[in-house]
Coordinates of C-alpha atoms and ligand atoms in Angstrom, one line a residue:
X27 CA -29.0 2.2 38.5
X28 CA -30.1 0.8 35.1
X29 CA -31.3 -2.7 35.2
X30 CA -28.6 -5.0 33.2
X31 CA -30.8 -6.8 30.9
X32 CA -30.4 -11.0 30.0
X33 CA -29.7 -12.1 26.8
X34 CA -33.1 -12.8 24.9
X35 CA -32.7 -15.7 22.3
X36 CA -35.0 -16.7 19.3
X37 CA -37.4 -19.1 21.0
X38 CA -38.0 -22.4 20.2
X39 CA -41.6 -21.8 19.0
X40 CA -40.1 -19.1 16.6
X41 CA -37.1 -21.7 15.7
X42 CA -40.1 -24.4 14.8
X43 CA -41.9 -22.5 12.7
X44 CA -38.8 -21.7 10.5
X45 CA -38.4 -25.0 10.7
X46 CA -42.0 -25.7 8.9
X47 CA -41.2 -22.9 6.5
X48 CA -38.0 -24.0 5.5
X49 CA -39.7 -27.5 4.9
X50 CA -42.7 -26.5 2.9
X51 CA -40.6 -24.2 0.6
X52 CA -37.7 -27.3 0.4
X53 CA -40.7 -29.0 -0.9
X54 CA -41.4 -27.2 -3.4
X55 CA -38.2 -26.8 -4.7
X56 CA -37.8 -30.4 -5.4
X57 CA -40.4 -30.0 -7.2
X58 CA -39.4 -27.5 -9.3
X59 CA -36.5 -29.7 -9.4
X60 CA -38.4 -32.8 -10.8
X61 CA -40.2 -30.8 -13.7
X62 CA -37.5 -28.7 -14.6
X63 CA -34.4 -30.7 -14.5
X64 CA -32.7 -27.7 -12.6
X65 CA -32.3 -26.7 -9.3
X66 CA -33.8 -23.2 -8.2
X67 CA -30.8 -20.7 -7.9
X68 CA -29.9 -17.9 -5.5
X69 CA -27.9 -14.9 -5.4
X70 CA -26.7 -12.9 -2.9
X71 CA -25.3 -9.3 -3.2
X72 CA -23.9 -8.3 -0.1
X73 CA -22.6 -4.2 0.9
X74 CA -21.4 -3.7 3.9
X75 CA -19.3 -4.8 7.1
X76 CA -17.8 -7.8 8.2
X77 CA -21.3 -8.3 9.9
X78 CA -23.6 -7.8 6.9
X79 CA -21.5 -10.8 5.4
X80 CA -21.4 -13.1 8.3
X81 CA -25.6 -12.7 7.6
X82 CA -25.3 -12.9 4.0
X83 CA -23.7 -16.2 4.9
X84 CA -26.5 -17.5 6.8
X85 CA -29.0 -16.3 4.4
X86 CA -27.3 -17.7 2.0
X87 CA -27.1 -21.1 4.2
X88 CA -31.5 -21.1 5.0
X89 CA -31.7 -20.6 0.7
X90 CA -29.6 -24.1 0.6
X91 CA -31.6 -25.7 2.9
X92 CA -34.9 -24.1 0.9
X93 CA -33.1 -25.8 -1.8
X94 CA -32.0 -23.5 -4.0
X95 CA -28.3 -23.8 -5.6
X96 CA -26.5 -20.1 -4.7
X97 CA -25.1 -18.4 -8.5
X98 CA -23.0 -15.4 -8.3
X99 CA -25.1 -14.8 -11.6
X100 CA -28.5 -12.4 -11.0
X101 CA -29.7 -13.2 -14.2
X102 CA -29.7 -16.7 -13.8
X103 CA -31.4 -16.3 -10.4
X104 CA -35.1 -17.1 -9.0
X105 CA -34.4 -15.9 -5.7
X106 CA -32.3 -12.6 -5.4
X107 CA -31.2 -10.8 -2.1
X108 CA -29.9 -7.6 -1.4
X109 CA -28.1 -7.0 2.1
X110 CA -27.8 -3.6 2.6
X111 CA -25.7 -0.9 4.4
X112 CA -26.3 2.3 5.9
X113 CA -23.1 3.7 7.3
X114 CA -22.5 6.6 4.9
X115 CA -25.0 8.1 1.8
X116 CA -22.8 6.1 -0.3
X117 CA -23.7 3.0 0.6
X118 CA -27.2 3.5 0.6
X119 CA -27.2 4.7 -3.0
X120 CA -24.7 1.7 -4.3
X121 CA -27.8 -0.2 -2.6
X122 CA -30.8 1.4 -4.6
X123 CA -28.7 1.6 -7.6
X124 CA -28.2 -2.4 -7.4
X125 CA -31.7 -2.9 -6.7
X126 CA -32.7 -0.7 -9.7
X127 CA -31.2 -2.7 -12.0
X128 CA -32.6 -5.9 -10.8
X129 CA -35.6 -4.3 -12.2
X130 CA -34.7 -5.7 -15.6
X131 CA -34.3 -9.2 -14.3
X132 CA -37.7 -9.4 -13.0
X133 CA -39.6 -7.9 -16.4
X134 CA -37.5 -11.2 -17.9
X135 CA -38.4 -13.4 -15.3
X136 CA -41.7 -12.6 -13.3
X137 CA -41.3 -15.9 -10.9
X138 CA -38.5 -13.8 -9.9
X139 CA -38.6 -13.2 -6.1
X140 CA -36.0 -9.5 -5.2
X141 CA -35.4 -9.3 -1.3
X142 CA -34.0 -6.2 0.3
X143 CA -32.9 -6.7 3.6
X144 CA -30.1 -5.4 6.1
X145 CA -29.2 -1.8 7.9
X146 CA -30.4 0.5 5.5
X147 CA -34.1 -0.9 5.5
X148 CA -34.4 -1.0 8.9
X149 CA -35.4 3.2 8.4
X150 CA -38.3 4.2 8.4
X151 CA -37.5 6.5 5.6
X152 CA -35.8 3.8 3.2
X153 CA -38.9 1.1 4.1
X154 CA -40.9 3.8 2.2
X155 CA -38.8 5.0 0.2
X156 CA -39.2 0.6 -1.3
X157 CA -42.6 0.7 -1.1
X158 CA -43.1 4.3 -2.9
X159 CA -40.7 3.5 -5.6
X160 CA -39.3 0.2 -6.1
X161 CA -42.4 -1.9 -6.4
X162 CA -41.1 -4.9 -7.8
X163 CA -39.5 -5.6 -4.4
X164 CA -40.9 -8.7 -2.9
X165 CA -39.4 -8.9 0.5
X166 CA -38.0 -6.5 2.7
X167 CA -37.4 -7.0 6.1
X168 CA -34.3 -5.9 8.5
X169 CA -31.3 -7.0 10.6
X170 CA -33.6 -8.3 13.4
X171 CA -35.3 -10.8 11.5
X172 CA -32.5 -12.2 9.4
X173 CA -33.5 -15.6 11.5
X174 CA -37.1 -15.3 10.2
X175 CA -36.1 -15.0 6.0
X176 CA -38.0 -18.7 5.8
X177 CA -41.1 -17.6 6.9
X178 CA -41.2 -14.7 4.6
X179 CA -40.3 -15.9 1.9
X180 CA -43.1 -18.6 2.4
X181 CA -45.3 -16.1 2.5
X182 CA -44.3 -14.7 -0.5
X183 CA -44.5 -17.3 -2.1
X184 CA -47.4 -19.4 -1.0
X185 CA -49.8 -15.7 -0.7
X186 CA -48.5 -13.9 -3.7
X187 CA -48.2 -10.3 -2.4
X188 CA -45.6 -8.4 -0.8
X189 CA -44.1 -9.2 2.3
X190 CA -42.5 -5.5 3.2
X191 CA -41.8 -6.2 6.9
X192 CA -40.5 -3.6 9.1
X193 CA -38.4 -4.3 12.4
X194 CA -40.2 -5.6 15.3
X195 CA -37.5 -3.7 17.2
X196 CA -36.8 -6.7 19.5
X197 CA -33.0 -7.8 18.7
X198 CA -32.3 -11.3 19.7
X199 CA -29.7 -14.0 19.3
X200 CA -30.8 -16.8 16.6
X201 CA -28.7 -20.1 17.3
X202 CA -28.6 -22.9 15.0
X203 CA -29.1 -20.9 11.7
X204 CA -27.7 -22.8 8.5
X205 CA -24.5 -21.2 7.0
X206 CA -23.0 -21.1 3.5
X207 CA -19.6 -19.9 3.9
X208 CA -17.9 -18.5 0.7
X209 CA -14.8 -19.7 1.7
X210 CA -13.1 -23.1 2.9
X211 CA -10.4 -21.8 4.5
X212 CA -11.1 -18.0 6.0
X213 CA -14.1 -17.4 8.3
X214 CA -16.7 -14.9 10.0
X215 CA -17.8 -16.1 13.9
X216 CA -20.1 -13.2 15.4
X217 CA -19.6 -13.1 18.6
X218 CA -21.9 -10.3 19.6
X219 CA -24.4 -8.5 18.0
X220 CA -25.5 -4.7 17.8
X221 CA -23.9 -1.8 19.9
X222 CA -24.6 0.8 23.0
X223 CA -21.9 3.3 22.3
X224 CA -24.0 6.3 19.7
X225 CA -21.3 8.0 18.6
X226 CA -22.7 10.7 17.5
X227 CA -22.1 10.1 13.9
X228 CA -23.1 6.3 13.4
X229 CA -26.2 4.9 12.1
X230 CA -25.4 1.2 13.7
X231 CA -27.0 1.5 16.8
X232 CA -30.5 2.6 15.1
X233 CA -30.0 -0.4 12.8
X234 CA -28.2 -3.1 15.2
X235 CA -30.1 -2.8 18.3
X236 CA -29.0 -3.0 21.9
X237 CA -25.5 -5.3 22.1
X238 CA -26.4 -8.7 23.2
X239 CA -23.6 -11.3 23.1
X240 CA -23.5 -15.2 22.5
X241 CA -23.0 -17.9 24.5
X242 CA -19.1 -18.4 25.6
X243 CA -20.2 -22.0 24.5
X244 CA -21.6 -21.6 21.5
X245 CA -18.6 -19.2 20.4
X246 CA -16.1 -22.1 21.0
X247 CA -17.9 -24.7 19.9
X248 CA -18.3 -23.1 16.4
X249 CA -14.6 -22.5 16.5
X250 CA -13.6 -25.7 17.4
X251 CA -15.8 -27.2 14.6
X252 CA -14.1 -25.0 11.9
X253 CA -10.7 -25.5 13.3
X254 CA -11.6 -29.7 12.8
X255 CA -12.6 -28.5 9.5
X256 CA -9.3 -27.5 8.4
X257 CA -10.0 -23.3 8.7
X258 CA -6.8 -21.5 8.7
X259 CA -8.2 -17.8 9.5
X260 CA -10.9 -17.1 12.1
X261 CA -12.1 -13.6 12.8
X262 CA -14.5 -12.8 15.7
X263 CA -16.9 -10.1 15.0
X264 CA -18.9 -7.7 16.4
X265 CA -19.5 -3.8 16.3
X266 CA -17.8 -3.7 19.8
X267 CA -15.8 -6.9 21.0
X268 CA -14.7 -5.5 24.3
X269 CA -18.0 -4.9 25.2
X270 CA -18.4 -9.3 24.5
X271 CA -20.4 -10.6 27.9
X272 CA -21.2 -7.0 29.4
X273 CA -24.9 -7.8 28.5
X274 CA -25.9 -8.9 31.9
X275 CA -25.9 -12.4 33.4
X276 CA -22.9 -13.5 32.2
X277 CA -19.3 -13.4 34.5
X278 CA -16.9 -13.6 31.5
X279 CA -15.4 -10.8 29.0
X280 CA -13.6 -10.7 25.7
X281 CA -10.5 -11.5 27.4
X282 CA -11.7 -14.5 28.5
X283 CA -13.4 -16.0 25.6
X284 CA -10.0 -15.3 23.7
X285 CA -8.0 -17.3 26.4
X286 CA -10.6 -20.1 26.3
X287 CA -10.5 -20.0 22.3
X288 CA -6.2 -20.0 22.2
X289 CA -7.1 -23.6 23.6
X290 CA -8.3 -25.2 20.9
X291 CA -5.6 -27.4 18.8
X292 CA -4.6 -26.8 15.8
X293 CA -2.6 -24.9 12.6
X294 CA -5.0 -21.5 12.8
X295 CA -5.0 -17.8 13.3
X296 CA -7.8 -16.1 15.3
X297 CA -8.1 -12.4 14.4
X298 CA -11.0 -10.1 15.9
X299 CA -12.7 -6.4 15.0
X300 CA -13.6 -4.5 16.4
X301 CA -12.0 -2.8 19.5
X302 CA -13.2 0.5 20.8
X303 CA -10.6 2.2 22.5
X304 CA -12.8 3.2 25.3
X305 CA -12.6 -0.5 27.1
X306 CA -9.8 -2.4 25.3
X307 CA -8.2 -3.3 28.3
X308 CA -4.5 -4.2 29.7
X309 CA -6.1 -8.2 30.2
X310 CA -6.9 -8.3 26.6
X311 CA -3.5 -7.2 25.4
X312 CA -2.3 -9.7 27.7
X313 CA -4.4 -12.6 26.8
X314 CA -3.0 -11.7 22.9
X315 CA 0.6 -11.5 24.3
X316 CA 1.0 -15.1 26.0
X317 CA -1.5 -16.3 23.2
X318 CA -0.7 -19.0 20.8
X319 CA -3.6 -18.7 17.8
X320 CA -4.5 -14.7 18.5
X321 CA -2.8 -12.7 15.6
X322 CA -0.7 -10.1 16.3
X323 CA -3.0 -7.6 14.8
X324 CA -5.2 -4.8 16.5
X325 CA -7.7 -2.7 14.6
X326 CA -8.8 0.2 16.9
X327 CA -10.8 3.2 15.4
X328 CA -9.3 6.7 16.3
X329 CA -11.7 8.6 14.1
X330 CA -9.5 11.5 15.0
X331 CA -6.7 12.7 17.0
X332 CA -8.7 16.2 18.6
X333 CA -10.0 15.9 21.9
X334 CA -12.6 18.4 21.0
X335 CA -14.0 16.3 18.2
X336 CA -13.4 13.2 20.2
X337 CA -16.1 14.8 22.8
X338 CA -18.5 15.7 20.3
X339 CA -18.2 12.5 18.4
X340 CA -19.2 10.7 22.0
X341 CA -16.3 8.5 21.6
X342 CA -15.4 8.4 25.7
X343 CA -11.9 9.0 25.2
X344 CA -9.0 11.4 24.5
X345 CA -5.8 11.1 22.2
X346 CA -3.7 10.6 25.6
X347 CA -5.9 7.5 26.6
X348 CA -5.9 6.2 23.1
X349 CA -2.5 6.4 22.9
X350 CA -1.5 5.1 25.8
X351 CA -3.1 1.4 24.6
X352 CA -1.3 1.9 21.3
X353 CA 2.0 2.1 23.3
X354 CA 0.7 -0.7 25.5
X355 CA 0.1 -2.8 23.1
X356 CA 3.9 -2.1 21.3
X357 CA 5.6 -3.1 24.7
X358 CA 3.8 -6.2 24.7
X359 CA 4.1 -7.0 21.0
X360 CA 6.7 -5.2 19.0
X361 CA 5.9 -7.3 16.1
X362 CA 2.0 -6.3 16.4
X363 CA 0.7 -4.2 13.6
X364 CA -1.9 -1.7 14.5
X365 CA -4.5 -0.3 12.0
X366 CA -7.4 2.5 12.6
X367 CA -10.6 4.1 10.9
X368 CA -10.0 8.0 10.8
X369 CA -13.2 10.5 9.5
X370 CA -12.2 13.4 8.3
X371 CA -14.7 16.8 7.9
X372 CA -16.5 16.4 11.2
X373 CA -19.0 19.0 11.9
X374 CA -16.8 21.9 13.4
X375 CA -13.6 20.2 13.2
X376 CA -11.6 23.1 12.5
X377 CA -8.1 23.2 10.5
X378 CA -6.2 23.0 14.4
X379 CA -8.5 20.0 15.1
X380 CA -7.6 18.4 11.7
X381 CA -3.7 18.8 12.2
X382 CA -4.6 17.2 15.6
X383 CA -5.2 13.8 13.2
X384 CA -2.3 14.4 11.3
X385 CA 0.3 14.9 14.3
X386 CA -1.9 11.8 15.7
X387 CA -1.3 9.4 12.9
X388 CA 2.8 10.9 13.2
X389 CA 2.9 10.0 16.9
X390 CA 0.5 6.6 16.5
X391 CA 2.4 5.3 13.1
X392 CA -0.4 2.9 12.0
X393 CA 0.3 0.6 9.6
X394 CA -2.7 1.0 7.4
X395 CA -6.1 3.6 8.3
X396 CA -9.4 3.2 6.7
X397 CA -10.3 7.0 6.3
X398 CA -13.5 8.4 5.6
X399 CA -15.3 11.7 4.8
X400 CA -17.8 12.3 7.4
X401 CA -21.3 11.5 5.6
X402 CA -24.6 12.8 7.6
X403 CA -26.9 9.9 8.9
X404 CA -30.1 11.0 9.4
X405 CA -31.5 10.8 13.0
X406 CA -28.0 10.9 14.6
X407 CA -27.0 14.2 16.3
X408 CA -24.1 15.0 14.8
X409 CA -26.4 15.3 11.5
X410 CA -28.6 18.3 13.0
X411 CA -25.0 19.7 14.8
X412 CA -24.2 23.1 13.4
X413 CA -21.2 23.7 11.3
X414 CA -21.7 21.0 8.9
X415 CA -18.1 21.1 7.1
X416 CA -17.8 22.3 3.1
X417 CA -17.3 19.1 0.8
X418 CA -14.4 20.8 -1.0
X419 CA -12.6 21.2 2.8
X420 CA -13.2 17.8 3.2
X421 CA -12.1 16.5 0.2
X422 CA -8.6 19.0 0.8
X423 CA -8.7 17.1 4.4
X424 CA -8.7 14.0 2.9
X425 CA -6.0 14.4 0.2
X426 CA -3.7 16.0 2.9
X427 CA -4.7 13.0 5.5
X428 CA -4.1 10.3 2.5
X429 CA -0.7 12.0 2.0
X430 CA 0.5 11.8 5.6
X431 CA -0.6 8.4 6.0
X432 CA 0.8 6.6 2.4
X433 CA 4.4 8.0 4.0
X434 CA 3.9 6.1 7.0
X435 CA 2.2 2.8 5.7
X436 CA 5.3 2.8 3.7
X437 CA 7.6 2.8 6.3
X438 CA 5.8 0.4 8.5
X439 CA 6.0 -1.9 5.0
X440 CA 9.9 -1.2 4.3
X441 CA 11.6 -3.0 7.4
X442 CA 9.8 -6.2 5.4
X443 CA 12.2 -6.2 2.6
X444 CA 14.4 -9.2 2.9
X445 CA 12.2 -10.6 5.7
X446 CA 10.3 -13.8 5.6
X447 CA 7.2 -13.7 6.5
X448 CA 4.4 -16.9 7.4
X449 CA 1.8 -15.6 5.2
X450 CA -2.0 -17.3 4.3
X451 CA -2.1 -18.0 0.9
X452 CA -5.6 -17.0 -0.5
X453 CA -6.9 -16.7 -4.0
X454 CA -5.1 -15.8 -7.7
X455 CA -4.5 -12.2 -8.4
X456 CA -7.6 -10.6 -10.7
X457 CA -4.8 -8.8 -13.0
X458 CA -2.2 -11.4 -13.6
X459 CA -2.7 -15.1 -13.6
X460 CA 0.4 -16.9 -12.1
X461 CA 0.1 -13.8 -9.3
X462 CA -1.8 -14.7 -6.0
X463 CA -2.3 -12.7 -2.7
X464 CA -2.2 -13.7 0.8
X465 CA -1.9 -12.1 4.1
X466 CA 0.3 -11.7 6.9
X467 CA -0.8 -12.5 10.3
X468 CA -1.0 -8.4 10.7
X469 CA -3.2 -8.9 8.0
X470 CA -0.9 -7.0 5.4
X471 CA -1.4 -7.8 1.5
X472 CA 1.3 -10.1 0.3
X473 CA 1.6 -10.9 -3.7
X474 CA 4.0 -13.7 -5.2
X475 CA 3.8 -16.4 -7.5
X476 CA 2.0 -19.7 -6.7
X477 CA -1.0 -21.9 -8.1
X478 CA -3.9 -23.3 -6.9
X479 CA -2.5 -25.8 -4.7
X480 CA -1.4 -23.6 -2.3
X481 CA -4.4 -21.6 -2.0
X482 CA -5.5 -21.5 1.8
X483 CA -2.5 -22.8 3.3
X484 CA 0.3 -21.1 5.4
X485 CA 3.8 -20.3 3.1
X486 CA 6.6 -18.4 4.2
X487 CA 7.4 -15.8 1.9
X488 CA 10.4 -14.2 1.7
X489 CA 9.9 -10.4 0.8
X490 CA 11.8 -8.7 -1.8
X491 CA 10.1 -5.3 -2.1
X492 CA 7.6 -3.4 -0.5
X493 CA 5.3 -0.1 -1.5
X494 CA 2.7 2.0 0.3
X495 CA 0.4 -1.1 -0.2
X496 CA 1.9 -4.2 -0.1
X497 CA 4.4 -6.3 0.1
X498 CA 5.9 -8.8 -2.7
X499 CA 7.7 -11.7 -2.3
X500 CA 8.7 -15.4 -3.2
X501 CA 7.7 -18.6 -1.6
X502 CA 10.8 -19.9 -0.2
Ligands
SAH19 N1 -17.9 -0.4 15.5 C1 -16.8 0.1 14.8 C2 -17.0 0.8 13.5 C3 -18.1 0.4 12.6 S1 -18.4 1.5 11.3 C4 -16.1 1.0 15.7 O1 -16.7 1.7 16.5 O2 -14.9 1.2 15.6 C5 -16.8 1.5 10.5 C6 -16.2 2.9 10.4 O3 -17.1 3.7 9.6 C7 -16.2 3.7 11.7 O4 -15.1 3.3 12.5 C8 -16.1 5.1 11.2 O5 -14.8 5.5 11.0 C9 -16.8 5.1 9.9 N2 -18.1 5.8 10.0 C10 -19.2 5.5 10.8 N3 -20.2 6.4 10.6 C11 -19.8 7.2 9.6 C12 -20.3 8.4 9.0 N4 -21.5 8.8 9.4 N5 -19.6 9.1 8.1 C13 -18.3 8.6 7.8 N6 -17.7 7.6 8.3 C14 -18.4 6.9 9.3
SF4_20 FE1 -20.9 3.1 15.4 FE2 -19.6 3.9 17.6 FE3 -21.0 1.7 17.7 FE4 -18.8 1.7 16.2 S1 -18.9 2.0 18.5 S2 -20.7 0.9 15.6 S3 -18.7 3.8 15.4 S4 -21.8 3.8 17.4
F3S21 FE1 -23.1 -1.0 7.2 FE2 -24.7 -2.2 8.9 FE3 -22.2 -2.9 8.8 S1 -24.7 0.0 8.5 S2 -21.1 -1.0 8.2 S3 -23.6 -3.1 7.2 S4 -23.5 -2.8 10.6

């Protein structure tokens, strides 16, 4: 049997000597501060997950306690940091673009320090890829040392050369790390970190390391602090939640850390991503049921609805199983919405296996899907599988799969029309002015007219109409 390995967290030598770093660079930025008037400014460009911007958060969080001020302007920036993503080719080239152009910053401003950090430099083949071509990069270093980002950048700073740090390839938990959340009322609580499952197609478990999961504790304690705080939406992340305490030494699971975590007083919503199918269990759904704070909202991945493709994607489960929780999860809340990430052009997937997905998302009736077209990762096996599907098929797919779904997102969104609905009010529309947006608690986009005031409270809204999309209402 394979040993279950313990939890290994940052230790407290490691935790001292950010610590010093943090100090020495603090410092200096008062100085700075002194002869210049101005605080030293940071900016933080974050692609990705859910996860990359919980990070982004705590780097941004160890820059405040280095002093710097965060700016959402580059230009005005002596610190800048990329967080980067590796999921699909995409990604990684919105990444290199972004960096490219800070290239322009620095010939302005040669103090300037660029960072690159995050999934996608955490390959071999991107950390040279940096060094080769982009060498106005000062820092680079990946997901396993987000904890150690004072002690590079001291050593940037106080030695002058590049710090281009690859992974030490030991993932462990950092506690205690300062974070700068971007919002006051809305916020990102990892749970667990990194995932075992290698679909065959994902990059994440190259990038994220073995799953290790936090302290039950630690978990509730943050909560409780940001319910006290006055935070309305809480969202628990990790790559795999139902996989939360499986990491050896521990004798709770996800189930229970939601039941400990409904506990907790207070006017707030806890949602959680993501589920794999494969071990969201009949507990869970229960917990969620007889649960007070746990939203009614469940996002669990399909990917697709062929059995065959489901095998060779290494998901560990067939449409009947996944199905079979989708239903569960119905009987025990009707009023649950249910949403799911579909990839369409699979290697092999064949035009049977792809009206497999489309009778799938008939029978399953998500509310919403996040679909993608299947983008090769390099070093997964589904990248050297034969039958590597045309990209004009898979753009066909994804038309015809786009189709299916808008018909159904709108009738999921329909039976809202002269509803009202308890919805969190977040920020002012980007188009029009008086226009802001909020969410349900089954985290559907709500639009109606409000001002600032109301901007991370809970309103009910009654609904007047409803599209593929969203839904649009008035406060009432
Ligand atoms: N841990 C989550 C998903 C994280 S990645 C889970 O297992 O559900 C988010 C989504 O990106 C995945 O659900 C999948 O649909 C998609 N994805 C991952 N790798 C991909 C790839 N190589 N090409 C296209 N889509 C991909
Ligand atoms: Fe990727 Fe699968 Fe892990 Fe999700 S469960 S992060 S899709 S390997
Ligand atoms: Fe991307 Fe890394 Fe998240 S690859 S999707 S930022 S875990």
């Amino acid at each position: 049997m394979e040993e279950i390995k313990k939890t290994r967290f940052v230790s407290p030598e490691d935790t001292k000597r950010q610590a010093e770093a943090i100090a020495r660079i603090k410092a200096d930025s008062d100085r700075y501060l002194y002869e210049n008037g101005m605080r030293r400014k940071a900016f933080v460009m974050t692609l990705g997950c859910q996860q990359n911007e919980a990070d982004s958060e705590k780097l941004a969080g160890m820059s405040e306690a280095m002093g710097y001020e965060i700016t959402d302007i580059p230009d005005d920036a002596s610190l800048i940091i990329v967080n980067t993503c590796a999921i699909r080719e995409h990604a990684e080239k919105r990444a290199l673009s972004i960096v490219g152009q800070y290239k322009h910053i620095k010939a302005k401003n040669p103090e300037l320090v660029i960072c690159i950090c995050g999934c996608m430099v955490v390959q071999e083949h991107r950390i040279r890829d940096i060094k080769m071509s982009y060498p106005y990069v000062d820092i680079l270093f990946g997901t396993s040392s987000i904890h150690k980002f004072p002690e590079l950048l001291c050593e940037k700073l106080k030695v002058g050369k590049r710090v281009l740090r690859a992974d030490s390839g030991e993932y462990l938990v950092a506690e205690g790390l300062p974070i700068k959340r971007e919002s006051t009322y809305k916020a990102w609580v990892s749970v667990m970190y990194g995932c075992n499952n290698f679909c065959s197609y994902c990059i994440v478990p190259y990038v994220r390391g073995r799953e290790r999961s936090r302290e039950m504790s630690e978990v509730i304690a943050e909560v409780r602090e940001l319910v006290e705080r006055g935070y309305k939406d809480i969202t628990l992340l990790g790559q795999n939640v139902n996989s939360y305490g499986k990491d050896g030494g521990k004798n709770y699971d996800f189930a229970d850390l939601l039941y400990e975590l409904d506990k907790i007083e207070g006017d707030y919503l806890l949602h959680f991503m993501t589920s794999h199918p494969k071990d969201a269990t009949k507990k869970l759904i229960d917990v969620m049921s007889s649960s007070k704070h746990i939203a009614r909202q469940f996002h669990l991945p399909m990917q697709s609805g062929s059995d065959r493709v489901l095998k060779a994607m290494n998901r560990k489960y067939d449409f009947e199983k996944y199905i079979g929780i989708v239903d569960y999860i119905r009987e025990k809340m009707p009023t649950a919405t249910i949403t799911s990430d579909i990839i369409v052009g699979f290697p092999q997937e064949t035009e049977d296996d792809f009206e497999d997905t489309l009778r799938a998302l008939k029978r399953a009736k998500f509310d919403m899907i996040f679909s993608f077209i299947y983008s090769p990762r390099k070093g997964t096996p589904a990248a050297e599988m034969e039958g590597q599907i045309a990209p004009e098929i898979q753009s066909e797919r994804f038309e015809r799969l786009l189709k299916v779904q808008n018909e159904i997102s709108l009738a999921s969104n329909k039976p809202y029309e002269g509803k009202t609905v308890r919805v969190l009010c977040e920020e002012r529309s980007k188009n029009n002015e008086s226009v802001f947006n909020g969410r349900t608690e089954g985290g559907k986009i709500v639009f109606f007219d409000a001002d600032d005031s109301y901007t991370g409270r809970f309103l009910n809204i009654e609904i007047e109409k409803a599209d593929t999309f969203a839904l649009y209402g008035k406060i009432i």
